[in-house]
CSV table of C-alpha atoms in Angstrom, one decimal:
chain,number,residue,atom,x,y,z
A,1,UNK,CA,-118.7,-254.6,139.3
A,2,UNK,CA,-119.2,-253.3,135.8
A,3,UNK,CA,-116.3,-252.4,133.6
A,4,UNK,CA,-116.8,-249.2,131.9
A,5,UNK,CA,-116.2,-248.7,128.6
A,6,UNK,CA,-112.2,-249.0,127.1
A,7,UNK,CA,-111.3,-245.7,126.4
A,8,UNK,CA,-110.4,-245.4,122.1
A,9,UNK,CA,-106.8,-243.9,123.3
A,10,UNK,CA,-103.9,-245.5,123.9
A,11,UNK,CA,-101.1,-244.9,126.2
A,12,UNK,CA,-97.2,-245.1,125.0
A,13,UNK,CA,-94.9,-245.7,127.8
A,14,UNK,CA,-91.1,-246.3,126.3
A,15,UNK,CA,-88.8,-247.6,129.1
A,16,UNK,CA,-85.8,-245.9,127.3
A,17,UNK,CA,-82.4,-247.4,129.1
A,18,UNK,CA,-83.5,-249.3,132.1
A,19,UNK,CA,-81.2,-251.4,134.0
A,20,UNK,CA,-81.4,-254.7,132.7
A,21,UNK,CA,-79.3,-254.3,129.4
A,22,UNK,CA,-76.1,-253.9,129.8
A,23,UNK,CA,-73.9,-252.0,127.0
A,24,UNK,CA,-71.9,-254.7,125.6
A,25,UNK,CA,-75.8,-256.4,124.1
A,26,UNK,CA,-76.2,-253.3,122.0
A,27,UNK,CA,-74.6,-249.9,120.5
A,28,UNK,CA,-77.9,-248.4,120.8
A,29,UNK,CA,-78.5,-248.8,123.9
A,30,UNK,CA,-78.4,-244.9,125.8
A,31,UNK,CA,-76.1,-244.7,128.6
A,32,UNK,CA,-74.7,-240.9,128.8
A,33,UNK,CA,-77.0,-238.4,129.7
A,34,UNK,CA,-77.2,-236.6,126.4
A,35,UNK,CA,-77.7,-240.1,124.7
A,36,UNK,CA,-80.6,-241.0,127.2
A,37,UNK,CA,-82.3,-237.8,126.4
A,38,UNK,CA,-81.6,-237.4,122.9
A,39,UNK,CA,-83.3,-240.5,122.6
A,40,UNK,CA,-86.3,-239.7,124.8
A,41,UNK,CA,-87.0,-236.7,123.2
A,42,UNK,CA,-87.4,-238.9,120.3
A,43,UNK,CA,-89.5,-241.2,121.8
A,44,UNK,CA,-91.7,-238.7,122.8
A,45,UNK,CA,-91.7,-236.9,118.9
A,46,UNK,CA,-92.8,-240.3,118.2
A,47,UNK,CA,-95.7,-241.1,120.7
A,48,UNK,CA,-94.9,-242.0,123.5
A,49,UNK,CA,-96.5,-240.0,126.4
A,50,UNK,CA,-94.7,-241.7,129.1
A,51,UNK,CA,-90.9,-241.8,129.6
A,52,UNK,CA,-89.6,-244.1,132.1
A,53,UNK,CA,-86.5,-243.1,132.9
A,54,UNK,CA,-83.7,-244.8,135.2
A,55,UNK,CA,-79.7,-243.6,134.7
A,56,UNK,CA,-76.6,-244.5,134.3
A,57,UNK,CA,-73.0,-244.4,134.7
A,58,UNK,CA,-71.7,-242.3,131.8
A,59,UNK,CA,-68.4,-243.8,131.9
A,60,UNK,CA,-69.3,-247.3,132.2
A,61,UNK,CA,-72.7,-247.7,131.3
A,62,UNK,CA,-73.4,-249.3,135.0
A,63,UNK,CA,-77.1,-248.8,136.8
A,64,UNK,CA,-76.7,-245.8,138.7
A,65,UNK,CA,-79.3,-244.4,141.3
A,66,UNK,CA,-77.2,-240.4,141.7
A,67,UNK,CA,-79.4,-237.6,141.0
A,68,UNK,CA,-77.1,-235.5,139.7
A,69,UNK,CA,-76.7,-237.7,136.7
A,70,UNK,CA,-80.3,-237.7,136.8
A,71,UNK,CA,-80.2,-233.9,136.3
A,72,UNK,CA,-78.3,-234.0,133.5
A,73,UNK,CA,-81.1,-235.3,131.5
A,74,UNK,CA,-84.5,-234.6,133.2
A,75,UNK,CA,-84.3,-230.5,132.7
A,76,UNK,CA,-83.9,-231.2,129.2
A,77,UNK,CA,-86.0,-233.6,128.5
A,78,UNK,CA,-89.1,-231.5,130.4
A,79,UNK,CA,-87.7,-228.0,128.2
A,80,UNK,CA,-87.9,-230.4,124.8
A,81,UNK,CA,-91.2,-232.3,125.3
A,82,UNK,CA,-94.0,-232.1,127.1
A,83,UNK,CA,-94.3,-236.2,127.6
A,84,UNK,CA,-94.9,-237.5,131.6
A,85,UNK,CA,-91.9,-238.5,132.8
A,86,UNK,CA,-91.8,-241.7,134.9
A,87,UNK,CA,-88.8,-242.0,137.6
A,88,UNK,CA,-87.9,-245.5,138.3
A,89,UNK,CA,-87.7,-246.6,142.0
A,90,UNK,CA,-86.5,-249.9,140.8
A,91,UNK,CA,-83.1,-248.3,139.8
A,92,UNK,CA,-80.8,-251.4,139.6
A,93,UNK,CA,-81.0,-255.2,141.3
A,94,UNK,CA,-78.3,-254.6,144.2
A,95,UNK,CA,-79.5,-250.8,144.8
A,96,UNK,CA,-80.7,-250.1,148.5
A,97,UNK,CA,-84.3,-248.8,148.9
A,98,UNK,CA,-82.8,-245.8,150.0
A,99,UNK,CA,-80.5,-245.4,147.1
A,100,UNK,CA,-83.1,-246.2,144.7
A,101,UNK,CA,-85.5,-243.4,146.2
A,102,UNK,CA,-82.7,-240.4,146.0
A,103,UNK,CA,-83.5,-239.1,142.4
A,104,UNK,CA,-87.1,-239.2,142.9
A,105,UNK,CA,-87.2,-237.9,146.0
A,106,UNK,CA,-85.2,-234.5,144.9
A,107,UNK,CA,-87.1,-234.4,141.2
A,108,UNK,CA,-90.5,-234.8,142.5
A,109,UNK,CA,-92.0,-236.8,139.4
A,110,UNK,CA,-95.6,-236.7,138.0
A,111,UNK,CA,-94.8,-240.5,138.1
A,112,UNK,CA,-92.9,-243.4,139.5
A,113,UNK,CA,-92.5,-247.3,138.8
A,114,UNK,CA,-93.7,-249.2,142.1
A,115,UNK,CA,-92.4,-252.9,142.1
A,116,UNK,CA,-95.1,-254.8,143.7
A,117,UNK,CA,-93.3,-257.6,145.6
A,118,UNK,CA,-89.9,-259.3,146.3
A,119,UNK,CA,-89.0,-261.4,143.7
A,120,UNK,CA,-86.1,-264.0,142.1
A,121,UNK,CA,-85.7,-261.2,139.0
A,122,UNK,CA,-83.5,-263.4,137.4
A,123,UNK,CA,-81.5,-262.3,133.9
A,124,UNK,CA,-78.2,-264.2,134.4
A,125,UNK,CA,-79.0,-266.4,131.4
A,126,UNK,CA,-78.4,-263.4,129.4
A,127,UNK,CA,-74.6,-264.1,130.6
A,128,UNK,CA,-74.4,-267.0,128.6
A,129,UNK,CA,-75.1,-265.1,125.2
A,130,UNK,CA,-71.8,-263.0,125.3
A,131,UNK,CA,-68.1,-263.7,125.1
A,132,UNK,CA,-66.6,-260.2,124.7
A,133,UNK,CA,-67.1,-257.9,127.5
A,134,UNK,CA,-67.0,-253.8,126.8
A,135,UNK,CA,-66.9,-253.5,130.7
A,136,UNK,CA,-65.6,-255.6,133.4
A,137,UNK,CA,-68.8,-255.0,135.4
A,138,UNK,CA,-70.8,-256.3,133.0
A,139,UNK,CA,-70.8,-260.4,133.2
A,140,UNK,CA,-70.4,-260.1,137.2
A,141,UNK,CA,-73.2,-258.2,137.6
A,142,UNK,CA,-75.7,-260.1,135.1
A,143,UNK,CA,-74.5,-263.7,137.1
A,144,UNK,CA,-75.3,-262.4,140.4
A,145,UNK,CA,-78.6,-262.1,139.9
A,146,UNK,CA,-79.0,-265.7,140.1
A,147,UNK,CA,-78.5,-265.6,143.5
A,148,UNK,CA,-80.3,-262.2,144.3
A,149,UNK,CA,-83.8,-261.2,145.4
A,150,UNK,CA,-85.3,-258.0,144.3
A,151,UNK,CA,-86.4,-256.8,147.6
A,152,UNK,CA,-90.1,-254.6,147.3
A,153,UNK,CA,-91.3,-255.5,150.8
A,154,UNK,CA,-94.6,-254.2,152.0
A,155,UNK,CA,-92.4,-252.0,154.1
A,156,UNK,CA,-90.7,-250.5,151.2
A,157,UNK,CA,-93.7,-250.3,149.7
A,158,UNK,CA,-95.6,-248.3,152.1
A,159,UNK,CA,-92.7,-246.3,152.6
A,160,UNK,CA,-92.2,-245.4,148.9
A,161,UNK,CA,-95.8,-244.2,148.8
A,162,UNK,CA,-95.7,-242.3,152.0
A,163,UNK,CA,-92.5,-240.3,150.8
A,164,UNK,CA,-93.4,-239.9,147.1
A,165,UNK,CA,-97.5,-240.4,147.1
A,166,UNK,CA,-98.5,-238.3,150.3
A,167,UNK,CA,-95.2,-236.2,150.1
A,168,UNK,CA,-95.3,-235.4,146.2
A,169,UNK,CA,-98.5,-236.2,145.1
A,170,UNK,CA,-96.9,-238.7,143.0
A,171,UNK,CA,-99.0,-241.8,141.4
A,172,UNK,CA,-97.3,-244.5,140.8
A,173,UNK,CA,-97.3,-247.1,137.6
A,174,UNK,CA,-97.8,-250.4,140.0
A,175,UNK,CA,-94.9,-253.3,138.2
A,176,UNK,CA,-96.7,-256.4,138.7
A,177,UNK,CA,-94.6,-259.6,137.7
A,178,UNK,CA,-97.0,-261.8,138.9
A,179,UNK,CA,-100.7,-262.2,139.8
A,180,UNK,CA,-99.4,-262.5,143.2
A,181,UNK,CA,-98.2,-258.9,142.8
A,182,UNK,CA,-101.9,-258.0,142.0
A,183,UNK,CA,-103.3,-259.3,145.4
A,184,UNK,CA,-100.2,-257.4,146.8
A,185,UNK,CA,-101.8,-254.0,145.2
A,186,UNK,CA,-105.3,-255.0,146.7
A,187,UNK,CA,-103.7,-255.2,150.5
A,188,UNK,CA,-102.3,-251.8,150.1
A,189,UNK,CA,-105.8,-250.5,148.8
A,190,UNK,CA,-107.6,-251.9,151.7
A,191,UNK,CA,-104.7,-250.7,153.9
A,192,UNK,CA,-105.4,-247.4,152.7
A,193,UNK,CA,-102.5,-246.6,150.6
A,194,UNK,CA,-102.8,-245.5,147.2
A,195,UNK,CA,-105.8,-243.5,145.8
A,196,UNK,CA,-107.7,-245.2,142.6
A,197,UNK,CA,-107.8,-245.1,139.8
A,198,UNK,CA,-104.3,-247.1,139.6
A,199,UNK,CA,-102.0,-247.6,137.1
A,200,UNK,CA,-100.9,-251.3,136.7
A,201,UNK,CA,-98.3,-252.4,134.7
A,202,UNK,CA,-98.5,-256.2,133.5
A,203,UNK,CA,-95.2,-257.7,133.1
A,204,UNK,CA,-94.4,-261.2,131.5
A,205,UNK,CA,-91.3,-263.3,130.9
A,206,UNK,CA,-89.1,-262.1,133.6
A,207,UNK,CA,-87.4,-265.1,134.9
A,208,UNK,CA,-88.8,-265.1,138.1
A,209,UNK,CA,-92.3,-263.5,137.3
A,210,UNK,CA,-94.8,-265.1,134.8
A,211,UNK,CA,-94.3,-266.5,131.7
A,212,UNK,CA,-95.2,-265.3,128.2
A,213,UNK,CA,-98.4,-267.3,127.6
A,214,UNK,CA,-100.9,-265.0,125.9
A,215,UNK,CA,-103.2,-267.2,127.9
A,216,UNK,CA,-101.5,-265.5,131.0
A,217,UNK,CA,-102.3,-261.7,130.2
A,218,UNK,CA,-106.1,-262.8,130.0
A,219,UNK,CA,-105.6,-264.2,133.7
A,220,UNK,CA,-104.0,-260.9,134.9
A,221,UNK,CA,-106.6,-258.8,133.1
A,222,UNK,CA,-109.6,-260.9,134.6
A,223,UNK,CA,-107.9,-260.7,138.2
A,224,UNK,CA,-107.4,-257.2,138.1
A,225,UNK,CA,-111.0,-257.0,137.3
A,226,UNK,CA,-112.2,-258.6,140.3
A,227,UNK,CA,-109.6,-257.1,142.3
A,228,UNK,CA,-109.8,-253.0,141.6
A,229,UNK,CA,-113.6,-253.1,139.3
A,230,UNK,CA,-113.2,-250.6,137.3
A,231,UNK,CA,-110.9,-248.5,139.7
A,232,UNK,CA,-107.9,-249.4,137.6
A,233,UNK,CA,-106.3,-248.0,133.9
A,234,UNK,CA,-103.7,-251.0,132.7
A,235,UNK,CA,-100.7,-251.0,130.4
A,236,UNK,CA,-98.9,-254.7,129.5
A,237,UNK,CA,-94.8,-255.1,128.8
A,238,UNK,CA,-92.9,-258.4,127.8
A,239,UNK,CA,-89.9,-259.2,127.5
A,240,UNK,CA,-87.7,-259.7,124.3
A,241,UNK,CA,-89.3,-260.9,120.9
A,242,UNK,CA,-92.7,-260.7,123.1
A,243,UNK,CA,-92.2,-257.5,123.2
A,244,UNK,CA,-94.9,-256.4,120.0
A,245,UNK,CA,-97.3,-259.2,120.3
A,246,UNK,CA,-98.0,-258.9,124.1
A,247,UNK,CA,-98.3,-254.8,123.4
A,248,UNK,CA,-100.6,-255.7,120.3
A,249,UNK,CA,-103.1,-258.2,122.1
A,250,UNK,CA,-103.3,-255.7,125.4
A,251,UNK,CA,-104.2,-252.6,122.8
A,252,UNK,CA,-106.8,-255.0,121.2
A,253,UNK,CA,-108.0,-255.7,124.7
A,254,UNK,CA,-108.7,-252.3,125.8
A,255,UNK,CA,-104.8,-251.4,127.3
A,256,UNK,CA,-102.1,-249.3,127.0
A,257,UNK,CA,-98.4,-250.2,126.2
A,258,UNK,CA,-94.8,-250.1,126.9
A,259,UNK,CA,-92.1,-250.6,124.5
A,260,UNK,CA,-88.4,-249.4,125.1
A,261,UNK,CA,-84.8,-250.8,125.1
A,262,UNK,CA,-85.3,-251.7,128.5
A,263,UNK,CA,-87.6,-254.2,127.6
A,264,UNK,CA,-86.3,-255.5,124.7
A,265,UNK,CA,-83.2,-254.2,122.6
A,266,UNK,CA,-84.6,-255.6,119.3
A,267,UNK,CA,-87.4,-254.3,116.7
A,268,UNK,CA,-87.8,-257.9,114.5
A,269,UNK,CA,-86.1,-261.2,114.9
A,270,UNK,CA,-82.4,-260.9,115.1
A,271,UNK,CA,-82.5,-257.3,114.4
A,272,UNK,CA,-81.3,-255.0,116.7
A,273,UNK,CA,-83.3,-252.0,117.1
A,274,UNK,CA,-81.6,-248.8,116.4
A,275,UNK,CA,-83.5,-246.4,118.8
A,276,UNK,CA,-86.1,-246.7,121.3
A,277,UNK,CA,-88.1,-244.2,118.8
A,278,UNK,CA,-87.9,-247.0,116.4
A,279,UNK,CA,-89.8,-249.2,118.8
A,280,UNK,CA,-92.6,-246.2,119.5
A,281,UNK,CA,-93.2,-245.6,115.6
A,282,UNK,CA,-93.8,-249.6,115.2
A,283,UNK,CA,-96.1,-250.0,118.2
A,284,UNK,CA,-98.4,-246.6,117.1
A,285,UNK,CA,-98.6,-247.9,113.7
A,286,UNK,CA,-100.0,-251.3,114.7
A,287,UNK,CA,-102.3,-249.1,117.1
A,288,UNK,CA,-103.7,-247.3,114.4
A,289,UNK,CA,-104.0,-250.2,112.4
A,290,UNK,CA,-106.1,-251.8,114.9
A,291,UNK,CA,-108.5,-248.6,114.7
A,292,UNK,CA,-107.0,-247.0,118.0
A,293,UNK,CA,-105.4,-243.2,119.2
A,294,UNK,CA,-102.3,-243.1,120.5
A,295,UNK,CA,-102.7,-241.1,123.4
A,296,UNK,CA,-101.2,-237.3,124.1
A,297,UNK,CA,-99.6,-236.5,126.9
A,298,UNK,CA,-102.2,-234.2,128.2
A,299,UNK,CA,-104.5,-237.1,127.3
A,300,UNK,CA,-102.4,-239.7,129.6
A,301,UNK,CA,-102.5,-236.9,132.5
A,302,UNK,CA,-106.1,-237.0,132.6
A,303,UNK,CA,-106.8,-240.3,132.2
A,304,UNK,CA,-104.6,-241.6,135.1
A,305,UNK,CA,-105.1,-238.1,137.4
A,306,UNK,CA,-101.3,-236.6,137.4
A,307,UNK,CA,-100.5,-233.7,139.0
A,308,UNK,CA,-99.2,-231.6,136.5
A,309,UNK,CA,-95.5,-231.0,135.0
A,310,UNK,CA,-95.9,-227.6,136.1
A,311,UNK,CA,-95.4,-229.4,139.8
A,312,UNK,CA,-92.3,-231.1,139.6
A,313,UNK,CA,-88.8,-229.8,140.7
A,314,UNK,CA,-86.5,-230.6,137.7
């Protein structure tokens, strides 16, 4: 089937807080609910017309799936910008499916991260890097993730869209860690869940998912092609220092992007980066460089088919 032409504009997501990072890797990483939306609001100023969004503990900086912390941020960040926001149901490794659908379920997002399989998502090396713990939690939980699964059966999957998609008209930015993860996507499509176009969002160097090979996003792209024609918009993360380049070769080949301290905490080598906005100003310069638009958020609603802020309940 016949791709049809890249759209000029780019989409900015900007993963702001995550639940990978942990607070002892990095002072400015948001963990309170006025940091995490003081710094999405930047974001957004910035660029980025998608904020993913996950929260924590305020005390201790922990993964937390409660929606009343949720709710502490998401009515202000919806009064201060007018940027989609993205609920994760990812939430943290050792959250229940259930757990990890409670703030979306009672916010009602335009949008929602989807994991698209079970996987070893493995980040206790980061363990290794740190002596000095700000929390006690901190080491234990980063080590048990060596022997953890990320559970996203095809179960969960089909639950999450029948609560969220048919029960919220909520659409869904599809995680896929591996190419596996893409075949995953076509099943549900043939099964007759999810309505095209999708969102996929390309993920490398995961321990556990694929690697950071630039060779490797040209793989994904040309599977997604055969798999969803041109029934699909797509947007590319990497981890860490592959953070920029992998953003900068998906832009050039017709993508989107997602930058964000849950992806990597840095802006250059060795140097931390001071905001997530910091990330969103370097990736939209190099987008204009390259000739491109960075997307608005109006832009981003119609080009992936949202529903509307107006239809959310935050």
């Amino acid at each position: 089937m016949a791709k049809k032409p890249s759209s000029n504009k780019v989409i900015i997501t900007c993963a702001v807080t995550g639940g990978i990072h942990t607070p002892t890797m990095s002072e400015y990483l948001p963990v309170t609910p006025n940091e995490i939306a003081e710094q999405a609001i930047a974001a957004a100023e910035a660029g980025a017309s998608i904020l993913h969004l996950h929260a924590r503990d305020p005390n201790d900086g922990r993964p937390t799936p409660d929606p009343k912390v949720f709710m502490q941020f998401l009515p202000r960040i919806k009064q201060s910008t007018d940027a989609v926001v993205n609920i994760t149901t990812g939430g943290g490794l050792q959250m229940t499916v259930e757990e990890r659908l409670a703030a979306p379920l009672q916010a009602s997002p335009e949008m929602c991260s989807l994991n698209m399989g079970s996987m070893n998502f493995a980040i206790h090396p980061l363990a290794d890097r740190y002596k000095n713990w700000k929390h006690p939690w901190e080491e234990a939980y980063l080590r048990s993730t060596k022997g953890g699964i990320f559970r996203n059966t095809f179960d969960d999957i089909e639950k999450i869209y029948r609560l969220l998609g048919e029960g919220h008209g909520t659409k869904f930015e599809h995680e896929c860690y591996d190419v596996g993860h893409l075949y995953n996507l076509a099943y549900c499509l043939d099964a007759g869940l999810f309505k095209p176009p999708v969102f996929l969002q390309l993920i490398f160097g995961i321990l556990g998912g694929i690697g950071t090979d630039p060779e490797n996003l040209i793989f994904m792209k040309q599977t997604a092609d055969r798999l969803f024609g041109d029934e699909y918009r797509w947007s590319v993360l990497a981890a860490g220092r592959f953070q920029m380049p992998f953003a900068t070769q998906a832009a050039m080949m017709g993508g989107n992007v997602r930058v964000g301290l849950e992806d990597s905490l840095f802006i250059g080598r060795g140097k931390l980066a001071t905001s997530n906005a910091e990330q969103v100003k370097k990736i939209r310069h190099i987008i204009e460089e390259l000739g491109y638009e960075v997307a608005s958020p109006t832009e981003a609603r119609a080009m992936l088919g949202l529903k509307g802020a107006d239809q959310v309940k935050f």
